[in-house]
């Protein structure tokens, strides 16, 4: 790695519903323009490379519905605890490894379901975190996407929520965390559920939020 440059590791694969290659490709030029050397991997085995991870400043993951080995999970979590940043969006993070509670504790949330198909949503920014760098310059915004019903950690700093309307199961509307940050040891974690497929990131608010989240999470 060139002296003075940061390294971003992009790990993508799993279920193709989140378009892991196409969506992460949207942010590779942005990372390079911001001084990162970018390494792209399509295997979770990279999480067992201790030396590589310790020299990595940001892991960008898009890997939905996958299986992770104990060694791979332990390697990723150890790197984040040591200071490697971790970031991602939608089910590529919150629905990545549903059988691994340690991973879910690190990310601060897990996927519990969503309605079929994109629906119009409004992301509401939380006033108590209005000065957070991830949402700098943004206000509430509309987006058509597949919302995620998430179960989340109370230690998260929730930056934005989306509202699920009442239906034949739920008797009242409820605001569900959609964008949050947290720390895990020395590492920063950024999660957003308001973008899934490439078209979602055509929304300038979603794109800006995601870019700022990547930079914030990086060491």
PDB file of C-alpha atoms in Angstrom:
ATOM      1  CA  UNK A   1       0.000   0.000   0.000  1.00  0.00           C
ATOM      2  CA  UNK A   2       1.342   3.407  -0.962  1.00  0.00           C
ATOM      3  CA  UNK A   3       2.633   5.500   1.927  1.00  0.00           C
ATOM      4  CA  UNK A   4       0.038   7.842   3.393  1.00  0.00           C
ATOM      5  CA  UNK A   5      -2.912   6.129   1.692  1.00  0.00           C
ATOM      6  CA  UNK A   6      -5.740   4.365   3.427  1.00  0.00           C
ATOM      7  CA  UNK A   7      -7.019   0.945   2.407  1.00  0.00           C
ATOM      8  CA  UNK A   8     -10.667   0.042   1.789  1.00  0.00           C
ATOM      9  CA  UNK A   9     -11.602  -3.624   1.538  1.00  0.00           C
ATOM     10  CA  UNK A  10     -14.838  -4.269  -0.378  1.00  0.00           C
ATOM     11  CA  UNK A  11     -16.324  -7.692   0.382  1.00  0.00           C
ATOM     12  CA  UNK A  12     -19.300  -8.587  -1.806  1.00  0.00           C
ATOM     13  CA  UNK A  13     -21.341 -11.649  -2.662  1.00  0.00           C
ATOM     14  CA  UNK A  14     -24.142 -13.764  -1.228  1.00  0.00           C
ATOM     15  CA  UNK A  15     -27.714 -13.364  -2.494  1.00  0.00           C
ATOM     16  CA  UNK A  16     -27.873 -11.256  -5.647  1.00  0.00           C
ATOM     17  CA  UNK A  17     -31.033  -9.416  -4.577  1.00  0.00           C
ATOM     18  CA  UNK A  18     -28.968  -6.545  -3.197  1.00  0.00           C
ATOM     19  CA  UNK A  19     -26.921  -6.343  -6.403  1.00  0.00           C
ATOM     20  CA  UNK A  20     -23.635  -6.563  -4.478  1.00  0.00           C
ATOM     21  CA  UNK A  21     -21.365  -5.985  -7.475  1.00  0.00           C
ATOM     22  CA  UNK A  22     -23.389  -3.208  -9.083  1.00  0.00           C
ATOM     23  CA  UNK A  23     -24.034  -1.245  -5.887  1.00  0.00           C
ATOM     24  CA  UNK A  24     -20.516  -1.431  -4.490  1.00  0.00           C
ATOM     25  CA  UNK A  25     -19.136  -0.466  -7.906  1.00  0.00           C
ATOM     26  CA  UNK A  26     -20.964   2.848  -7.535  1.00  0.00           C
ATOM     27  CA  UNK A  27     -18.709   3.803  -4.614  1.00  0.00           C
ATOM     28  CA  UNK A  28     -15.315   2.541  -5.777  1.00  0.00           C
ATOM     29  CA  UNK A  29     -14.462   5.776  -7.654  1.00  0.00           C
ATOM     30  CA  UNK A  30     -15.536   7.823  -4.631  1.00  0.00           C
ATOM     31  CA  UNK A  31     -13.263   5.854  -2.328  1.00  0.00           C
ATOM     32  CA  UNK A  32     -10.312   6.196  -4.679  1.00  0.00           C
ATOM     33  CA  UNK A  33     -10.923   9.926  -5.068  1.00  0.00           C
ATOM     34  CA  UNK A  34     -10.769  10.202  -1.279  1.00  0.00           C
ATOM     35  CA  UNK A  35      -7.354   8.612  -1.026  1.00  0.00           C
ATOM     36  CA  UNK A  36      -8.147   4.938  -0.551  1.00  0.00           C
ATOM     37  CA  UNK A  37      -6.395   2.020  -2.132  1.00  0.00           C
ATOM     38  CA  UNK A  38      -9.349  -0.292  -2.898  1.00  0.00           C
ATOM     39  CA  UNK A  39      -9.180  -4.085  -2.680  1.00  0.00           C
ATOM     40  CA  UNK A  40     -12.237  -6.058  -3.852  1.00  0.00           C
ATOM     41  CA  UNK A  41     -12.914  -9.621  -2.684  1.00  0.00           C
ATOM     42  CA  UNK A  42     -15.738 -12.037  -3.508  1.00  0.00           C
ATOM     43  CA  UNK A  43     -14.901 -14.512  -0.756  1.00  0.00           C
ATOM     44  CA  UNK A  44     -15.334 -14.288   3.000  1.00  0.00           C
ATOM     45  CA  UNK A  45     -12.012 -16.082   3.458  1.00  0.00           C
ATOM     46  CA  UNK A  46     -10.347 -12.665   3.401  1.00  0.00           C
ATOM     47  CA  UNK A  47     -11.695 -12.101   6.919  1.00  0.00           C
ATOM     48  CA  UNK A  48      -9.168 -14.678   8.150  1.00  0.00           C
ATOM     49  CA  UNK A  49      -6.226 -12.669   6.811  1.00  0.00           C
ATOM     50  CA  UNK A  50      -5.217 -10.964  10.052  1.00  0.00           C
ATOM     51  CA  UNK A  51      -2.377  -8.911   8.629  1.00  0.00           C
ATOM     52  CA  UNK A  52      -4.472  -7.578   5.745  1.00  0.00           C
ATOM     53  CA  UNK A  53      -7.388  -6.635   7.999  1.00  0.00           C
ATOM     54  CA  UNK A  54      -5.217  -4.902  10.563  1.00  0.00           C
ATOM     55  CA  UNK A  55      -3.831  -2.775   7.735  1.00  0.00           C
ATOM     56  CA  UNK A  56      -7.325  -2.011   6.442  1.00  0.00           C
ATOM     57  CA  UNK A  57      -9.028   1.247   7.413  1.00  0.00           C
ATOM     58  CA  UNK A  58     -12.518   0.445   6.108  1.00  0.00           C
ATOM     59  CA  UNK A  59     -14.431  -2.741   5.315  1.00  0.00           C
ATOM     60  CA  UNK A  60     -17.360  -2.105   2.982  1.00  0.00           C
ATOM     61  CA  UNK A  61     -19.526  -5.217   2.973  1.00  0.00           C
ATOM     62  CA  UNK A  62     -22.477  -6.191   0.769  1.00  0.00           C
ATOM     63  CA  UNK A  63     -23.203  -9.863   1.424  1.00  0.00           C
ATOM     64  CA  UNK A  64     -26.821 -10.902   2.025  1.00  0.00           C
ATOM     65  CA  UNK A  65     -27.978 -14.277   3.335  1.00  0.00           C
ATOM     66  CA  UNK A  66     -24.558 -15.857   3.621  1.00  0.00           C
ATOM     67  CA  UNK A  67     -22.844 -18.379   5.843  1.00  0.00           C
ATOM     68  CA  UNK A  68     -19.706 -17.283   7.633  1.00  0.00           C
ATOM     69  CA  UNK A  69     -17.291 -19.631   9.382  1.00  0.00           C
ATOM     70  CA  UNK A  70     -16.289 -19.163  12.978  1.00  0.00           C
ATOM     71  CA  UNK A  71     -12.777 -18.192  11.915  1.00  0.00           C
ATOM     72  CA  UNK A  72     -13.989 -15.651   9.366  1.00  0.00           C
ATOM     73  CA  UNK A  73     -16.362 -14.059  11.865  1.00  0.00           C
ATOM     74  CA  UNK A  74     -13.717 -13.935  14.581  1.00  0.00           C
ATOM     75  CA  UNK A  75     -11.231 -12.334  12.202  1.00  0.00           C
ATOM     76  CA  UNK A  76     -13.641  -9.609  11.129  1.00  0.00           C
ATOM     77  CA  UNK A  77     -14.761  -8.799  14.660  1.00  0.00           C
ATOM     78  CA  UNK A  78     -11.200  -8.707  15.973  1.00  0.00           C
ATOM     79  CA  UNK A  79     -10.207  -6.248  13.244  1.00  0.00           C
ATOM     80  CA  UNK A  80     -13.128  -3.942  14.022  1.00  0.00           C
ATOM     81  CA  UNK A  81     -12.368  -4.054  17.738  1.00  0.00           C
ATOM     82  CA  UNK A  82      -8.789  -3.066  16.887  1.00  0.00           C
ATOM     83  CA  UNK A  83      -9.929  -0.029  14.867  1.00  0.00           C
ATOM     84  CA  UNK A  84     -10.886  -1.128  11.345  1.00  0.00           C
ATOM     85  CA  UNK A  85     -14.070   0.665  10.257  1.00  0.00           C
ATOM     86  CA  UNK A  86     -17.071  -1.321   9.007  1.00  0.00           C
ATOM     87  CA  UNK A  87     -19.890  -0.046   6.772  1.00  0.00           C
ATOM     88  CA  UNK A  88     -22.641  -1.193   4.456  1.00  0.00           C
ATOM     89  CA  UNK A  89     -26.263  -0.988   3.541  1.00  0.00           C
ATOM     90  CA  UNK A  90     -29.561  -2.828   3.623  1.00  0.00           C
ATOM     91  CA  UNK A  91     -29.584  -6.631   3.775  1.00  0.00           C
ATOM     92  CA  UNK A  92     -25.936  -6.716   2.697  1.00  0.00           C
ATOM     93  CA  UNK A  93     -25.205  -5.932   6.360  1.00  0.00           C
ATOM     94  CA  UNK A  94     -28.287  -6.587   8.519  1.00  0.00           C
ATOM     95  CA  UNK A  95     -29.217  -9.873   6.800  1.00  0.00           C
ATOM     96  CA  UNK A  96     -25.690 -11.065   6.091  1.00  0.00           C
ATOM     97  CA  UNK A  97     -25.122 -13.929   8.517  1.00  0.00           C
ATOM     98  CA  UNK A  98     -28.367 -14.643  10.387  1.00  0.00           C
ATOM     99  CA  UNK A  99     -26.895 -17.600  12.291  1.00  0.00           C
ATOM    100  CA  UNK A 100     -24.042 -15.552  13.778  1.00  0.00           C
ATOM    101  CA  UNK A 101     -25.124 -13.579  16.889  1.00  0.00           C
ATOM    102  CA  UNK A 102     -21.597 -12.222  17.434  1.00  0.00           C
ATOM    103  CA  UNK A 103     -21.690 -10.555  14.014  1.00  0.00           C
ATOM    104  CA  UNK A 104     -25.131  -9.096  14.796  1.00  0.00           C
ATOM    105  CA  UNK A 105     -23.853  -7.689  18.085  1.00  0.00           C
ATOM    106  CA  UNK A 106     -21.064  -5.940  16.195  1.00  0.00           C
ATOM    107  CA  UNK A 107     -23.341  -4.417  13.537  1.00  0.00           C
ATOM    108  CA  UNK A 108     -26.019  -3.428  16.049  1.00  0.00           C
ATOM    109  CA  UNK A 109     -29.007  -4.843  14.214  1.00  0.00           C
ATOM    110  CA  UNK A 110     -30.575  -7.722  12.350  1.00  0.00           C
ATOM    111  CA  UNK A 111     -33.151  -8.026   9.581  1.00  0.00           C
ATOM    112  CA  UNK A 112     -36.615  -9.211  10.648  1.00  0.00           C
ATOM    113  CA  UNK A 113     -38.625  -8.730   7.437  1.00  0.00           C
ATOM    114  CA  UNK A 114     -39.949  -6.270   4.891  1.00  0.00           C
ATOM    115  CA  UNK A 115     -42.960  -5.703   2.621  1.00  0.00           C
ATOM    116  CA  UNK A 116     -42.746  -7.060  -0.910  1.00  0.00           C
ATOM    117  CA  UNK A 117     -41.464  -4.576  -3.462  1.00  0.00           C
ATOM    118  CA  UNK A 118     -40.325  -0.960  -3.194  1.00  0.00           C
ATOM    119  CA  UNK A 119     -42.657   1.441  -1.399  1.00  0.00           C
ATOM    120  CA  UNK A 120     -42.550   5.232  -0.967  1.00  0.00           C
ATOM    121  CA  UNK A 121     -40.792   6.078   2.277  1.00  0.00           C
ATOM    122  CA  UNK A 122     -39.748   9.184   4.112  1.00  0.00           C
ATOM    123  CA  UNK A 123     -36.560   9.050   6.116  1.00  0.00           C
ATOM    124  CA  UNK A 124     -36.831  11.186   9.239  1.00  0.00           C
ATOM    125  CA  UNK A 125     -33.567  12.462  10.690  1.00  0.00           C
ATOM    126  CA  UNK A 126     -33.319  12.391  14.473  1.00  0.00           C
ATOM    127  CA  UNK A 127     -32.970  15.888  15.894  1.00  0.00           C
ATOM    128  CA  UNK A 128     -30.613  14.795  18.678  1.00  0.00           C
ATOM    129  CA  UNK A 129     -28.020  13.736  16.095  1.00  0.00           C
ATOM    130  CA  UNK A 130     -28.566  16.520  13.566  1.00  0.00           C
ATOM    131  CA  UNK A 131     -24.913  17.571  13.825  1.00  0.00           C
ATOM    132  CA  UNK A 132     -23.529  14.085  13.117  1.00  0.00           C
ATOM    133  CA  UNK A 133     -21.096  14.056  10.145  1.00  0.00           C
ATOM    134  CA  UNK A 134     -23.043  11.260   8.421  1.00  0.00           C
ATOM    135  CA  UNK A 135     -26.140  13.451   8.018  1.00  0.00           C
ATOM    136  CA  UNK A 136     -24.370  16.805   7.626  1.00  0.00           C
ATOM    137  CA  UNK A 137     -26.221  19.006   5.144  1.00  0.00           C
ATOM    138  CA  UNK A 138     -29.233  16.698   4.953  1.00  0.00           C
ATOM    139  CA  UNK A 139     -32.819  16.911   6.098  1.00  0.00           C
ATOM    140  CA  UNK A 140     -35.741  14.509   5.919  1.00  0.00           C
ATOM    141  CA  UNK A 141     -36.049  12.973   2.471  1.00  0.00           C
ATOM    142  CA  UNK A 142     -38.248  10.688   0.392  1.00  0.00           C
ATOM    143  CA  UNK A 143     -37.068   7.491  -1.278  1.00  0.00           C
ATOM    144  CA  UNK A 144     -38.710   4.523  -2.972  1.00  0.00           C
ATOM    145  CA  UNK A 145     -37.042   1.378  -1.696  1.00  0.00           C
ATOM    146  CA  UNK A 146     -37.616  -1.905   0.115  1.00  0.00           C
ATOM    147  CA  UNK A 147     -37.787  -0.944   3.802  1.00  0.00           C
ATOM    148  CA  UNK A 148     -36.175  -3.163   6.428  1.00  0.00           C
ATOM    149  CA  UNK A 149     -37.892  -4.000   9.673  1.00  0.00           C
ATOM    150  CA  UNK A 150     -34.852  -4.267  11.939  1.00  0.00           C
ATOM    151  CA  UNK A 151     -34.273  -5.368  15.500  1.00  0.00           C
ATOM    152  CA  UNK A 152     -31.592  -3.076  16.865  1.00  0.00           C
ATOM    153  CA  UNK A 153     -29.196  -2.534  19.749  1.00  0.00           C
ATOM    154  CA  UNK A 154     -30.063   0.268  22.213  1.00  0.00           C
ATOM    155  CA  UNK A 155     -26.410   1.364  22.090  1.00  0.00           C
ATOM    156  CA  UNK A 156     -26.797   2.500  18.472  1.00  0.00           C
ATOM    157  CA  UNK A 157     -26.818   6.188  17.669  1.00  0.00           C
ATOM    158  CA  UNK A 158     -29.915   6.217  15.456  1.00  0.00           C
ATOM    159  CA  UNK A 159     -29.558   8.974  12.863  1.00  0.00           C
ATOM    160  CA  UNK A 160     -32.735   8.325  10.844  1.00  0.00           C
ATOM    161  CA  UNK A 161     -35.907   6.268  11.005  1.00  0.00           C
ATOM    162  CA  UNK A 162     -38.551   5.157   8.527  1.00  0.00           C
ATOM    163  CA  UNK A 163     -42.201   4.739   9.494  1.00  0.00           C
ATOM    164  CA  UNK A 164     -44.138   1.542   8.900  1.00  0.00           C
ATOM    165  CA  UNK A 165     -47.856   2.156   8.576  1.00  0.00           C
ATOM    166  CA  UNK A 166     -50.391   0.002  10.448  1.00  0.00           C
ATOM    167  CA  UNK A 167     -51.620  -3.099   8.670  1.00  0.00           C
ATOM    168  CA  UNK A 168     -53.646  -6.210   9.425  1.00  0.00           C
ATOM    169  CA  UNK A 169     -50.937  -7.355  11.850  1.00  0.00           C
ATOM    170  CA  UNK A 170     -49.606  -4.141  13.398  1.00  0.00           C
ATOM    171  CA  UNK A 171     -52.200  -1.886  14.975  1.00  0.00           C
ATOM    172  CA  UNK A 172     -50.290   1.390  14.849  1.00  0.00           C
ATOM    173  CA  UNK A 173     -47.614   3.144  12.884  1.00  0.00           C
ATOM    174  CA  UNK A 174     -44.096   2.819  14.226  1.00  0.00           C
ATOM    175  CA  UNK A 175     -40.749   4.442  13.459  1.00  0.00           C
ATOM    176  CA  UNK A 176     -38.040   1.845  12.835  1.00  0.00           C
ATOM    177  CA  UNK A 177     -34.293   2.644  12.920  1.00  0.00           C
ATOM    178  CA  UNK A 178     -32.984   2.923   9.358  1.00  0.00           C
ATOM    179  CA  UNK A 179     -29.585   4.594   9.680  1.00  0.00           C
ATOM    180  CA  UNK A 180     -27.284   4.243  12.649  1.00  0.00           C
ATOM    181  CA  UNK A 181     -23.707   4.460  13.805  1.00  0.00           C
ATOM    182  CA  UNK A 182     -21.939   2.817  16.717  1.00  0.00           C
ATOM    183  CA  UNK A 183     -18.533   1.816  17.949  1.00  0.00           C
ATOM    184  CA  UNK A 184     -17.253  -1.713  18.521  1.00  0.00           C
ATOM    185  CA  UNK A 185     -14.063  -1.534  20.512  1.00  0.00           C
ATOM    186  CA  UNK A 186     -11.919   0.999  18.661  1.00  0.00           C
ATOM    187  CA  UNK A 187     -13.779   0.545  15.353  1.00  0.00           C
ATOM    188  CA  UNK A 188     -16.610   2.630  13.932  1.00  0.00           C
ATOM    189  CA  UNK A 189     -19.680   0.985  12.359  1.00  0.00           C
ATOM    190  CA  UNK A 190     -22.071   2.627   9.876  1.00  0.00           C
ATOM    191  CA  UNK A 191     -25.295   0.922   8.750  1.00  0.00           C
ATOM    192  CA  UNK A 192     -27.985   2.265   6.405  1.00  0.00           C
ATOM    193  CA  UNK A 193     -31.113   0.431   5.264  1.00  0.00           C
ATOM    194  CA  UNK A 194     -32.450   3.124   2.912  1.00  0.00           C
ATOM    195  CA  UNK A 195     -30.587   1.897  -0.185  1.00  0.00           C
ATOM    196  CA  UNK A 196     -30.669  -1.540  -1.802  1.00  0.00           C
ATOM    197  CA  UNK A 197     -30.348  -1.554  -5.614  1.00  0.00           C
ATOM    198  CA  UNK A 198     -28.400   0.848  -7.877  1.00  0.00           C
ATOM    199  CA  UNK A 199     -31.464   2.988  -8.628  1.00  0.00           C
ATOM    200  CA  UNK A 200     -31.849   3.773  -4.911  1.00  0.00           C
ATOM    201  CA  UNK A 201     -28.422   5.395  -4.869  1.00  0.00           C
ATOM    202  CA  UNK A 202     -29.466   7.658  -7.722  1.00  0.00           C
ATOM    203  CA  UNK A 203     -31.349   9.562  -5.030  1.00  0.00           C
ATOM    204  CA  UNK A 204     -28.870  12.324  -4.069  1.00  0.00           C
ATOM    205  CA  UNK A 205     -29.824  12.133  -0.389  1.00  0.00           C
ATOM    206  CA  UNK A 206     -29.193   8.387  -0.216  1.00  0.00           C
ATOM    207  CA  UNK A 207     -25.944   8.747  -2.144  1.00  0.00           C
ATOM    208  CA  UNK A 208     -24.667  11.583   0.064  1.00  0.00           C
ATOM    209  CA  UNK A 209     -25.683   9.803   3.258  1.00  0.00           C
ATOM    210  CA  UNK A 210     -23.849   6.661   2.160  1.00  0.00           C
ATOM    211  CA  UNK A 211     -20.707   8.484   1.076  1.00  0.00           C
ATOM    212  CA  UNK A 212     -20.528  10.388   4.349  1.00  0.00           C
ATOM    213  CA  UNK A 213     -21.111   7.179   6.254  1.00  0.00           C
ATOM    214  CA  UNK A 214     -18.201   5.449   4.540  1.00  0.00           C
ATOM    215  CA  UNK A 215     -15.852   8.302   5.376  1.00  0.00           C
ATOM    216  CA  UNK A 216     -17.062   8.522   8.961  1.00  0.00           C
ATOM    217  CA  UNK A 217     -16.579   4.797   9.590  1.00  0.00           C
ATOM    218  CA  UNK A 218     -13.055   4.677   8.205  1.00  0.00           C
ATOM    219  CA  UNK A 219     -10.136   4.765  10.590  1.00  0.00           C
TER     220      UNK A 219
END
